[in-house]
Coordinates of C-alpha atoms in Angstrom, one line a residue:
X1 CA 0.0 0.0 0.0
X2 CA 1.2 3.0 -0.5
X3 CA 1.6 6.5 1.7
X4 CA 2.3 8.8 -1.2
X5 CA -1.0 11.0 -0.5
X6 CA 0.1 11.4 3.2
X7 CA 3.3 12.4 2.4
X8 CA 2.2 15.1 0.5
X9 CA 0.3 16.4 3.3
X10 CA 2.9 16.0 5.6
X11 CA 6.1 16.6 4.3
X12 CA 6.8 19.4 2.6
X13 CA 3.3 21.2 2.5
X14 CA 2.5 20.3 5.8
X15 CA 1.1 23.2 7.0
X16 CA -1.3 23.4 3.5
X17 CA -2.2 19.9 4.3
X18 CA -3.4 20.3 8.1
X19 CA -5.1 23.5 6.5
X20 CA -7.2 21.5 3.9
X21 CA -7.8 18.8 7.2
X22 CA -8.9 21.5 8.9
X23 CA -11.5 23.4 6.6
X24 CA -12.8 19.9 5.9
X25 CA -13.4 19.4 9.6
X26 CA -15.2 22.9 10.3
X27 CA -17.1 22.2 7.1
X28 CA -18.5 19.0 8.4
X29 CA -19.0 20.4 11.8
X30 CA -20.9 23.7 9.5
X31 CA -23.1 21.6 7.3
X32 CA -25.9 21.3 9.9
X33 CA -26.1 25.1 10.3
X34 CA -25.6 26.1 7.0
X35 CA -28.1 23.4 5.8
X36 CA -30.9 24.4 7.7
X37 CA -33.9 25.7 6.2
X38 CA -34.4 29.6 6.6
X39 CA -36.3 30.2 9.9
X40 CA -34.9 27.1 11.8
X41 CA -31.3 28.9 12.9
X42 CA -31.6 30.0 16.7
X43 CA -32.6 34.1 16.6
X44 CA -29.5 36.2 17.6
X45 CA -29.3 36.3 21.7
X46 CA -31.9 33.4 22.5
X47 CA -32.0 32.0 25.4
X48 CA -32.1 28.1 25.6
X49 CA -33.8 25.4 27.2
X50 CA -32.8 21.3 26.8
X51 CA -35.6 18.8 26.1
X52 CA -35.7 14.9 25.9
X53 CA -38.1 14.2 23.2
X54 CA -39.6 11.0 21.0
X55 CA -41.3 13.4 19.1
X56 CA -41.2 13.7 15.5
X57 CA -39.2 17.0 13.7
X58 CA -42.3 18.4 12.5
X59 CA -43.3 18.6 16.1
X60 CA -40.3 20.0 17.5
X61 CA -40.4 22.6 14.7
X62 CA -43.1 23.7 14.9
X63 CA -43.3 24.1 18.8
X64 CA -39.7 25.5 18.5
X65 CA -41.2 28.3 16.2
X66 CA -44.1 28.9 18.0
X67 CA -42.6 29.0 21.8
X68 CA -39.6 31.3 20.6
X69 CA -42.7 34.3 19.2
X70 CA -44.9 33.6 21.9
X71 CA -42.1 34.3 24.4
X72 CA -40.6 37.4 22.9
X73 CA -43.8 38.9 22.1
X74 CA -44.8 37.8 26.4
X75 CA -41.3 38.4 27.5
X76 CA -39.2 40.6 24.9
X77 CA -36.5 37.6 23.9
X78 CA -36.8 34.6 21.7
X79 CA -36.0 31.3 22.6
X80 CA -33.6 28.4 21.6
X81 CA -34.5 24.9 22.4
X82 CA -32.0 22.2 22.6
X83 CA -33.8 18.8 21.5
X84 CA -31.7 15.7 23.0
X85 CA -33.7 13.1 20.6
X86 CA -32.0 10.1 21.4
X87 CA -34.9 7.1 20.2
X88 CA -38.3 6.4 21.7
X89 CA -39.5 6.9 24.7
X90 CA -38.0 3.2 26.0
X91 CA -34.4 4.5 25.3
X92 CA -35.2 8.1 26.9
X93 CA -36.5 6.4 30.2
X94 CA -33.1 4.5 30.3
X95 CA -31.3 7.5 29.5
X96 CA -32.6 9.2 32.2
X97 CA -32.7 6.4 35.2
X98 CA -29.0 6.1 34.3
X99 CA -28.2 9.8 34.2
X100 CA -30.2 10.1 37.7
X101 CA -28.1 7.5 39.1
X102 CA -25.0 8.7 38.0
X103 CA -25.9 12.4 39.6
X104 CA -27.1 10.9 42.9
X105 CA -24.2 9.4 43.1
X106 CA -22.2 12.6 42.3
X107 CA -24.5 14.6 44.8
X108 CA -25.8 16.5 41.4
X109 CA -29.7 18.1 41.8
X110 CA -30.1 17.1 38.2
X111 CA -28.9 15.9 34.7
X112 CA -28.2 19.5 33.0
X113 CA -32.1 18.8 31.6
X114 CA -34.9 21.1 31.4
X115 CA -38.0 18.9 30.0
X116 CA -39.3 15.5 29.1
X117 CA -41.7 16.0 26.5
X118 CA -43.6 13.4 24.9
X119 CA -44.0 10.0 25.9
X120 CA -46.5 8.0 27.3
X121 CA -48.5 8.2 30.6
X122 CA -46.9 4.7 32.3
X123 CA -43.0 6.4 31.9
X124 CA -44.2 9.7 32.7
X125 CA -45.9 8.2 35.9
X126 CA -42.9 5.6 36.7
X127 CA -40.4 8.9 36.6
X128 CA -42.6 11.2 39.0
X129 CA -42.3 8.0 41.0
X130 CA -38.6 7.6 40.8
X131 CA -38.3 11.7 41.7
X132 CA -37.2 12.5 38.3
X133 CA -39.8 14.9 37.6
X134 CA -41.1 17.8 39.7
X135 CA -44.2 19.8 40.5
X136 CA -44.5 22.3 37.2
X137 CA -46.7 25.0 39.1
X138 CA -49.8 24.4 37.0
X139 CA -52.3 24.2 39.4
X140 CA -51.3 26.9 41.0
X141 CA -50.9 29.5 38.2
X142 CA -53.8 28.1 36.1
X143 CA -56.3 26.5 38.2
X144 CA -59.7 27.3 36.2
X145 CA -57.7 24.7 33.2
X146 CA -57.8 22.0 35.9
X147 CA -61.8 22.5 36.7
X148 CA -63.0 19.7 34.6
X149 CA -64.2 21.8 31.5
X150 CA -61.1 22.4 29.8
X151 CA -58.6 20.1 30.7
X152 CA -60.2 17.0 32.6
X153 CA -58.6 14.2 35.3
X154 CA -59.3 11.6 33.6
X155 CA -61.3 9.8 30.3
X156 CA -62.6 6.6 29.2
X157 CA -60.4 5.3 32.6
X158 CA -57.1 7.1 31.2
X159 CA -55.7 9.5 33.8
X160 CA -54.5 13.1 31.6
X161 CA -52.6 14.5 34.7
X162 CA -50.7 14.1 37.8
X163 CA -52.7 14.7 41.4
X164 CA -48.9 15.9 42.2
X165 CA -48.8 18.1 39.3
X166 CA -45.5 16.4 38.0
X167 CA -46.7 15.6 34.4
X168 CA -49.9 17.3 32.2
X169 CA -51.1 15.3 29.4
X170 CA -50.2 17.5 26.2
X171 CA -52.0 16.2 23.4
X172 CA -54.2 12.8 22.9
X173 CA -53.3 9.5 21.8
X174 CA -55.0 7.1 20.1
X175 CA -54.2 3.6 18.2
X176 CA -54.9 1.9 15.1
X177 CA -54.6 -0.1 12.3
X178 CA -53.2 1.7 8.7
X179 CA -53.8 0.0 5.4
X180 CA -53.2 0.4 1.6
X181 CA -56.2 0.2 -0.4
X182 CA -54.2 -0.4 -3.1
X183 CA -52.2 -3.6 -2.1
X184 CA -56.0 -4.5 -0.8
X185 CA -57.5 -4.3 -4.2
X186 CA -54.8 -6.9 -5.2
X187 CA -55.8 -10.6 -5.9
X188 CA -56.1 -12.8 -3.0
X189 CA -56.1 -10.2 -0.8
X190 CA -59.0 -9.4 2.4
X191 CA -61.0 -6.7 2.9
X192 CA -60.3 -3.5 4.7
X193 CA -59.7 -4.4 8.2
X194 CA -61.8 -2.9 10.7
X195 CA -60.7 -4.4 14.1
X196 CA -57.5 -5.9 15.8
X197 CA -58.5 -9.5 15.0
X198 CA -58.5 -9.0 11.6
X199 CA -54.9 -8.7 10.9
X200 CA -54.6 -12.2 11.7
X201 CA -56.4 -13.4 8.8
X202 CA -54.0 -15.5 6.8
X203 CA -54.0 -13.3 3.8
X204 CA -51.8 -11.1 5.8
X205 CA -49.2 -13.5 6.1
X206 CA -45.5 -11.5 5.5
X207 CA -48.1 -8.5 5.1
X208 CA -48.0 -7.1 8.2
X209 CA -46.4 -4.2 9.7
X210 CA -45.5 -4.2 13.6
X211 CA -43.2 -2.0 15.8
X212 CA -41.4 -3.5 18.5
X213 CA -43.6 -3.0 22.0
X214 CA -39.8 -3.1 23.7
X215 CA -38.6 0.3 21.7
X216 CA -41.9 2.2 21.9
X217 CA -44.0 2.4 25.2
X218 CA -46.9 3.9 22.6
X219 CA -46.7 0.3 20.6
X220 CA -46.9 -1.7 23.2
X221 CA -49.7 0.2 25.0
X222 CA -51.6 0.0 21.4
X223 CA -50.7 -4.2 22.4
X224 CA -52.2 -3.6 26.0
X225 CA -55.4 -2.5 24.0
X226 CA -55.8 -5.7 21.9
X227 CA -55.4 -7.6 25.5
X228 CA -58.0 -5.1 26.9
X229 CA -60.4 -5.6 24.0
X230 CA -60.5 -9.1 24.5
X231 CA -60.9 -9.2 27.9
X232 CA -63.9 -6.7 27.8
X233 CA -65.3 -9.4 25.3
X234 CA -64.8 -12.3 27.8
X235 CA -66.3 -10.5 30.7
X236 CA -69.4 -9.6 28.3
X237 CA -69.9 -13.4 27.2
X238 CA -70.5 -14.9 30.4
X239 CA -73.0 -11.9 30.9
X240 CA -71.7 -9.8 33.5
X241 CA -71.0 -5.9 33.8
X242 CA -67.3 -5.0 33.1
X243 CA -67.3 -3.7 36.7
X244 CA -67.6 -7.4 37.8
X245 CA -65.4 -9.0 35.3
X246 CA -63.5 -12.2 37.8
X247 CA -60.0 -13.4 37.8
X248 CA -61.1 -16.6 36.0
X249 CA -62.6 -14.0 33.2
X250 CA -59.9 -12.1 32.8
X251 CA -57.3 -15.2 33.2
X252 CA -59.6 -16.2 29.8
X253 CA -59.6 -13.1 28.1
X254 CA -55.3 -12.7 28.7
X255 CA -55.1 -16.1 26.7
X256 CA -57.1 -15.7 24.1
X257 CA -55.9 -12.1 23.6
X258 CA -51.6 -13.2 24.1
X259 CA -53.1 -15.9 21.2
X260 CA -53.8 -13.7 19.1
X261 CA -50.7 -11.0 19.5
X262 CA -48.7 -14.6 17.9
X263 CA -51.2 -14.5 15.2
X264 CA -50.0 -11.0 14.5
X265 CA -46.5 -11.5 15.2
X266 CA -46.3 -14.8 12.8
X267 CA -48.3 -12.3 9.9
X268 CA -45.4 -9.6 10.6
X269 CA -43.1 -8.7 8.3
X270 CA -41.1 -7.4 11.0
X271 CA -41.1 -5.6 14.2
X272 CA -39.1 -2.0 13.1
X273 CA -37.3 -0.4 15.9
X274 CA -39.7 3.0 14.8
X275 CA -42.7 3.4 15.4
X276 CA -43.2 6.0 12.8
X277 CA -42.0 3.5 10.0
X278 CA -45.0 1.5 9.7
X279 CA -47.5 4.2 8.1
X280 CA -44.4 4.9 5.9
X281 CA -44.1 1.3 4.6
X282 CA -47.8 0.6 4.4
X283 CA -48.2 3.9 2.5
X284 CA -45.4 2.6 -0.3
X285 CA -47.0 -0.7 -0.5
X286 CA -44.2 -2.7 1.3
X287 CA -46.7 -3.7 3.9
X288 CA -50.5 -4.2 3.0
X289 CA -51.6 -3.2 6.7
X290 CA -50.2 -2.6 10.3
X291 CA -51.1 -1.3 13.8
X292 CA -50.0 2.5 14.2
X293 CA -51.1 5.3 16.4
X294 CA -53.3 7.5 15.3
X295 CA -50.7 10.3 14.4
X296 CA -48.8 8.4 12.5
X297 CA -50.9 7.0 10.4
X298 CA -53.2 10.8 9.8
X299 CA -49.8 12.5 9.6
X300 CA -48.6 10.4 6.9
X301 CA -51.9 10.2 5.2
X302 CA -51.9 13.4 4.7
X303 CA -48.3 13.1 3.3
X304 CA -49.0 10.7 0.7
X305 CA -52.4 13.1 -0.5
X306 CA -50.6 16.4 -0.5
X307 CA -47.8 14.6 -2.6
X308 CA -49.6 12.6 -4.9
X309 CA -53.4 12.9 -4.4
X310 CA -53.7 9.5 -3.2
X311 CA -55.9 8.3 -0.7
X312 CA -54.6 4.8 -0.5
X313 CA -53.0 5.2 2.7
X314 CA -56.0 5.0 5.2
X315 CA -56.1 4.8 9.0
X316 CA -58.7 3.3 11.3
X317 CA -59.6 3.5 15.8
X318 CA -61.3 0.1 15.5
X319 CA -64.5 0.8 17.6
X320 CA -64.7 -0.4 20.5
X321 CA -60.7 -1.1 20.4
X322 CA -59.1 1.5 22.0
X323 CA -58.8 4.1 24.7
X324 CA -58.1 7.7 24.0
X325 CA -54.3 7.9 26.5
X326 CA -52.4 11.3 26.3
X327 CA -48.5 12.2 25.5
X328 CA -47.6 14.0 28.9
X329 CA -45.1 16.9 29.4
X330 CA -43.2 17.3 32.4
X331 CA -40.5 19.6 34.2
X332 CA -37.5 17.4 35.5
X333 CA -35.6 17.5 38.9
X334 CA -32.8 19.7 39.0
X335 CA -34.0 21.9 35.4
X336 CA -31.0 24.4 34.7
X337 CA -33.6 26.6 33.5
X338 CA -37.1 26.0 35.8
X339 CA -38.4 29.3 34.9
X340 CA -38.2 28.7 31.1
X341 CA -39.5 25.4 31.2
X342 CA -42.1 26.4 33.4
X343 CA -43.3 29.2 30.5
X344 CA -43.0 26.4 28.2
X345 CA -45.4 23.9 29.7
X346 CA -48.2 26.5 30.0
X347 CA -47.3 27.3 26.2
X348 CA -48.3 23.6 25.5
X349 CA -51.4 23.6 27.5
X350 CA -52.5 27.0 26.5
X351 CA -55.2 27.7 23.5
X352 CA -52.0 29.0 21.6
X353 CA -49.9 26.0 21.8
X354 CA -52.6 23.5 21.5
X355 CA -54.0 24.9 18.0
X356 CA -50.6 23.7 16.6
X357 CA -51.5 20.0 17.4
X358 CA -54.8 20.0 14.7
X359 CA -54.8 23.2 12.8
X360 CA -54.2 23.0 9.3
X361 CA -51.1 24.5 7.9
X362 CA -51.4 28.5 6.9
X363 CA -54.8 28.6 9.6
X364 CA -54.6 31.7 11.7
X365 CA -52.5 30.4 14.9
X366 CA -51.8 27.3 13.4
X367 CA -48.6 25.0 12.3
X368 CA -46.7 27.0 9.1
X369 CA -44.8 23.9 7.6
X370 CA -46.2 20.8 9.2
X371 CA -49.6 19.5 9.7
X372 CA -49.1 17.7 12.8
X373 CA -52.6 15.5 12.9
X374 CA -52.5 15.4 16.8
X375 CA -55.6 15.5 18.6
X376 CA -55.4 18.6 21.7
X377 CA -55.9 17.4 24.8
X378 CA -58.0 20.5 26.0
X379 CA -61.8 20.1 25.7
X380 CA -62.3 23.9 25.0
X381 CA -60.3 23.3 21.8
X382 CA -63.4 21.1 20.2
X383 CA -65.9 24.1 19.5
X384 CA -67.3 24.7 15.8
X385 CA -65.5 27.5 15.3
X386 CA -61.8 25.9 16.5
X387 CA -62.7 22.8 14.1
X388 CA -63.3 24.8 11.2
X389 CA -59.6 25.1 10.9
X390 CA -58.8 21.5 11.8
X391 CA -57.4 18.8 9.8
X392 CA -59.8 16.7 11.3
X393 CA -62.8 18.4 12.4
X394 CA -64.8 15.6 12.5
X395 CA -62.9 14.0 15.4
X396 CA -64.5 14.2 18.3
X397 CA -62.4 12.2 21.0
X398 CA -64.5 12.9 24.1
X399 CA -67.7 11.9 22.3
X400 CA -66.9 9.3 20.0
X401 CA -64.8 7.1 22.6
X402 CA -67.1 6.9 25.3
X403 CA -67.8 3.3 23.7
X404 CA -64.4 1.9 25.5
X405 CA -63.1 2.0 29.3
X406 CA -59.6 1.1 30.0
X407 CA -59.7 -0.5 33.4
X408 CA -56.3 -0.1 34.9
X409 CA -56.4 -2.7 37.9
X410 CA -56.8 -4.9 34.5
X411 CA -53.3 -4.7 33.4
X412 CA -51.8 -1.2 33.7
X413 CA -49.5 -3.3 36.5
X414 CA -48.1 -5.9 33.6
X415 CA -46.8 -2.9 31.2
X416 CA -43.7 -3.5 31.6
X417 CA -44.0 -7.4 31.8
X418 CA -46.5 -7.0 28.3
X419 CA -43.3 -5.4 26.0
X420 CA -41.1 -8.4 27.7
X421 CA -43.6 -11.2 27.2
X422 CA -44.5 -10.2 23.2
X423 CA -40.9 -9.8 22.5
X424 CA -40.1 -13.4 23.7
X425 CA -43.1 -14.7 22.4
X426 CA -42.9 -12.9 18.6
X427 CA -39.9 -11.3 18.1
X428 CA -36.7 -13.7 19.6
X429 CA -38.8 -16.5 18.6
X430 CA -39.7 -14.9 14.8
X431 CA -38.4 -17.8 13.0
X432 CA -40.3 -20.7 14.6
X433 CA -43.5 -18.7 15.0
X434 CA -43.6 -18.5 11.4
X435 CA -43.1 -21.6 10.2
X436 CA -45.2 -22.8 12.8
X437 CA -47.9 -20.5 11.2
X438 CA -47.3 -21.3 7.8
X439 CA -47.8 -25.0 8.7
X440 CA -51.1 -24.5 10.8
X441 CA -52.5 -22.5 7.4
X442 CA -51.4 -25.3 5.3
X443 CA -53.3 -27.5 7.4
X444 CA -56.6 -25.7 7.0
X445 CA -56.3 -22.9 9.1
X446 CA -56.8 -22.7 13.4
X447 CA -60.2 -24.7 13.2
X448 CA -58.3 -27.8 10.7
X449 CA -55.8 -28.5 13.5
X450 CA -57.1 -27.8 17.3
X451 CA -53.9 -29.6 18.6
X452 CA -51.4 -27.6 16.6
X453 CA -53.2 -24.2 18.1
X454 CA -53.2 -25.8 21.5
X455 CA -49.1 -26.0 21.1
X456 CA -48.9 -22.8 19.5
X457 CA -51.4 -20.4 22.3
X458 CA -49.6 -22.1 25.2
X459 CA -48.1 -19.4 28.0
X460 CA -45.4 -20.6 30.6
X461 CA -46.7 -20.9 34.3
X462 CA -45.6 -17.8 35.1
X463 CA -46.7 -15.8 31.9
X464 CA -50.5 -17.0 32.7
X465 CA -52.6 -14.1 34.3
X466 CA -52.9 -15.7 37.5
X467 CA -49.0 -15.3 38.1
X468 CA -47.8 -12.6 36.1
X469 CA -48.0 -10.3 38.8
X470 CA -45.3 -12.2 40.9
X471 CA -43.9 -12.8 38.0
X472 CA -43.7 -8.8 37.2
X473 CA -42.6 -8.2 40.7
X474 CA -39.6 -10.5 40.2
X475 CA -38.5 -8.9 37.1
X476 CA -37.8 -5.8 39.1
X477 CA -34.6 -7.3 39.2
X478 CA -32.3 -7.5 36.1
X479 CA -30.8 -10.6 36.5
X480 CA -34.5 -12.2 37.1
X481 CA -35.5 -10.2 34.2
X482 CA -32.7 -12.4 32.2
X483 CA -33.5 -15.1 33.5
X484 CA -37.2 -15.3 33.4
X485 CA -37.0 -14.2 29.2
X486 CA -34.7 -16.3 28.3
X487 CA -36.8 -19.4 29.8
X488 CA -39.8 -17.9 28.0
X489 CA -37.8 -18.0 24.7
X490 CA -36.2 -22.0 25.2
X491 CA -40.5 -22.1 26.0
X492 CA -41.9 -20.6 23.0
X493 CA -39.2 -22.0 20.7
X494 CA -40.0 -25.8 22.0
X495 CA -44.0 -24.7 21.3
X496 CA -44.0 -23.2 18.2
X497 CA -41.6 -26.2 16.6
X498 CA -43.9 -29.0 17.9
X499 CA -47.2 -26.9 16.3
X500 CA -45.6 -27.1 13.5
X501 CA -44.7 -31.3 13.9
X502 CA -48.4 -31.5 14.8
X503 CA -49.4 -29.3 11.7
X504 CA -47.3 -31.6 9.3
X505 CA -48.5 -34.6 10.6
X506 CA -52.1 -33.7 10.1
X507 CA -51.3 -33.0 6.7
X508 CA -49.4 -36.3 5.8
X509 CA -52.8 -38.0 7.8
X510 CA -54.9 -36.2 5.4
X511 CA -52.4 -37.5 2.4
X512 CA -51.6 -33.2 1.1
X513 CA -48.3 -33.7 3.1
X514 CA -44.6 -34.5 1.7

């Protein structure tokens, strides 16, 4: 090999060649800045505030923009915000228990962090818990949003903010499934599905469009809604009220429901570490359907209409299927900047900030670049005259989801256990699941081969209802955590390859096998 080049640099024209080095460096180091789009370069003497965020650019743009006019015009300077997007939500919790730990241990107040905005309610909750978040001063500086008619406790069993005042739901969440009308029209293919259960139809097989539960806390609580679905469906068959569903009903419906997550999982394509990804796939017809939140899906909807005219990307609440949860905002312990992040949380909950979430681009008060597709979380916000500059003024979330209560003593207390059981049962164990699937559908389907399905729904002991709350507790600890998946895996593994023995042998009885 041979050194020449270096030696030019180096030797005689050393000093041009560090020179070149160097301008290449600051250019790299530049591009960002001198890249970005007019408007989106900090105003000349901003003050800044840091936030941890899973939201999407648009979002941080355009509440950026907003936040930095609203404050000079209220305070006389503009303001810079420095967005730490690291992943989801399940890699900005671990980011943050570690970086608490490390500054407890350093006798540090906090973690040089203003904000944690975005995110669901369970991580919001679990970090007031821990101490990570503080009191934001809401309820003291705006009580009359906190008397039931503009921003309310609690919906459809959802809680939308902290009795402690340590996290305010910002916006509404919702989940779904996303499909491709086109790829439907194909040959072979099922209708438009219209509930959870139908993406396991066996048309969807390598079809299907799931994110990992494990990476997003919004996926797997859209995966705690299939459970609760089903178990709201068990308590109703033996005829009783929801508020007496029994153990034994719920033990039922937690089977039947973890059944049919495999049913999904073996359908899946894959399981993306990105939420956001599945919309975008579906949309270009690499996936015929998947399961999204609501966001998502609208927001890229919209994308594929403004850019094409299309309306084959279409998104779906199935009714009846799922609870109407909120992306919180908090104010973390130790925030460099406590008075700025206090101005921004009332940004976000005032009429000003929460016209961003819905309005149509170019609407008086509303987004300039990005329509978001969020639904506001403040009831106020839902009038005729606010809708007639929404992008989805038909939406009416605290009407039309009064059909489904999410009951928390359910399974809010397996959330954690939920993301760990699906990933053991559909994602580590992708391969056999599959062919197990494939061989159950060659067979005739579920009903052709009872035995084969009574291999493939089977749960470890300690994964049944009954002891998944032991079970839960135990995982506390990492090294149970370990311990208990990997058993899980060597479980469903051993499972899915003897449905599939029992599959092919029902074939070769019937004489269609090899």
């Amino acid at each position: 090999m041979s050194f020449a080049p270096f030696r030019l640099l180096f030797d005689g024209g050393q000093r041009t060649g560090v020179a070149i080095l160097f301008a290449a460096l600051l250019a790299v180091l530049a591009a960002p800045f001198v890249l970005r789009r007019p408007g989106e370069l900090a105003p000349a003497g901003a003050r800044s505030i840091v936030a941890l965020s899973p939201h999407t650019e648009a979002v941080r743009y355009e509440f950026e923009r907003a936040f930095s006019a609203w404050h000079e015009m209220q305070y006389g300077e503009p303001v810079d915000i420095d967005w730490r997007s690291i992943g989801g939500t399940s890699e900005i919790v671990r980011y943050m228990d570690g970086e608490f730990e490390a500054a407890g241990k350093a006798r540090r107040e906090g973690i040089g962090v203003d904000l944690f905005f975005g995110g669901g309610q369970y991580d919001h909750a679990r970090q007031a818990d821990r101490g990570h978040t503080v009191a934001c001063g809401v309820r003291e500086r705006h009580p009359e949003w906190l008397a039931g008619t503009i921003i309310t406790q609690d919906f459809s069993g959802e809680c939308y903010y902290d009795p402690g005042d340590r996290w305010y739901g910002a916006c509404l969440s919702g989940f779904g499934l996303c499909y491709n009308t086109d790829v439907l029209a194909g040959p072979g293919m099922p209708p438009a599905p219209r509930a959870w259960a139908d993406l396991a139809r066996p048309e969807f097989r390598g079809r299907l469009a799931l994110a990992d539960p494990a990476k997003s806390g919004s996926i797997n609580k859209a995966f705690e809604m299939v459970i609760q679905e089903r178990m709201a469906e068990q308590v109703l068959a033996q005829g009783r009220a929801l508020e007496q569903a029994t153990e034994d009903d719920l033990a039922a419906g937690w089977r039947g429901a973890l059944g049919l997550v495999r049913a999904l999982g073996a359908n899946a394509r894959y399981f993306t570490d990105s939420a956001g990804k599945v919309p975008l796939d579906v949309a270009q017809g690499n996936a015929a359907a998947g399961m999204c939140i609501d966001f998502y899906g609208r927001f890229e909807s919209e994308a594929v209409f403004n850019a094409e005219g299309s309306r084959r990307l279409q998104y779906l609440t199935p009714g009846g299927g799922s609870s109407i949860s909120v992306d919180p905002i908090a104010i973390l312990k130790g925030a460099p900047n406590r008075a700025m992040a206090e101005r921004f949380v009332d940004f976000v909950l005032s009429e000003e900030g929460q016209r961003l979430w819905n309005y149509r681009v170019g609407e008086p008060g509303g987004p300039v670049r990005y329509a978001l597709r969020r639904l506001p979380v403040r009831k106020d916000l839902y009038t005729a005259a606010h809708r007639s500059h929404m992008s989805d003024p038909d939406v009416m979330p605290y009407e039309q989801n009064k059909g489904f209560t999410y009951y928390p003593a359910w399974t809010a207390h397996l959330f954690g256990f939920i993301r760990l059981l699906i990933r053991s049962a559909c994602i580590d164990t992708h391969d056999e699941l599959v062919r197990a699937w494939i061989a159950i559908i060659e067979a005739g389907g579920p009903e052709a081969c009872p035995e084969a399905m009574l291999a493939f729904d089977a749960l470890p002991p300690d994964a049944e209802y009954a002891a998944a709350r032991s079970a839960a507790e135990m995982m506390k600890d990492k090294l149970q955590e370990a311990k208990i998946t990997r058993d899980w895996i060597v479980f469903f593994r051993a499972r899915y390859r003897e449905a599939e023995r029992l599959a092919r042998s029902s074939l070769k009885a019937e004489g269609r096998g090899e």
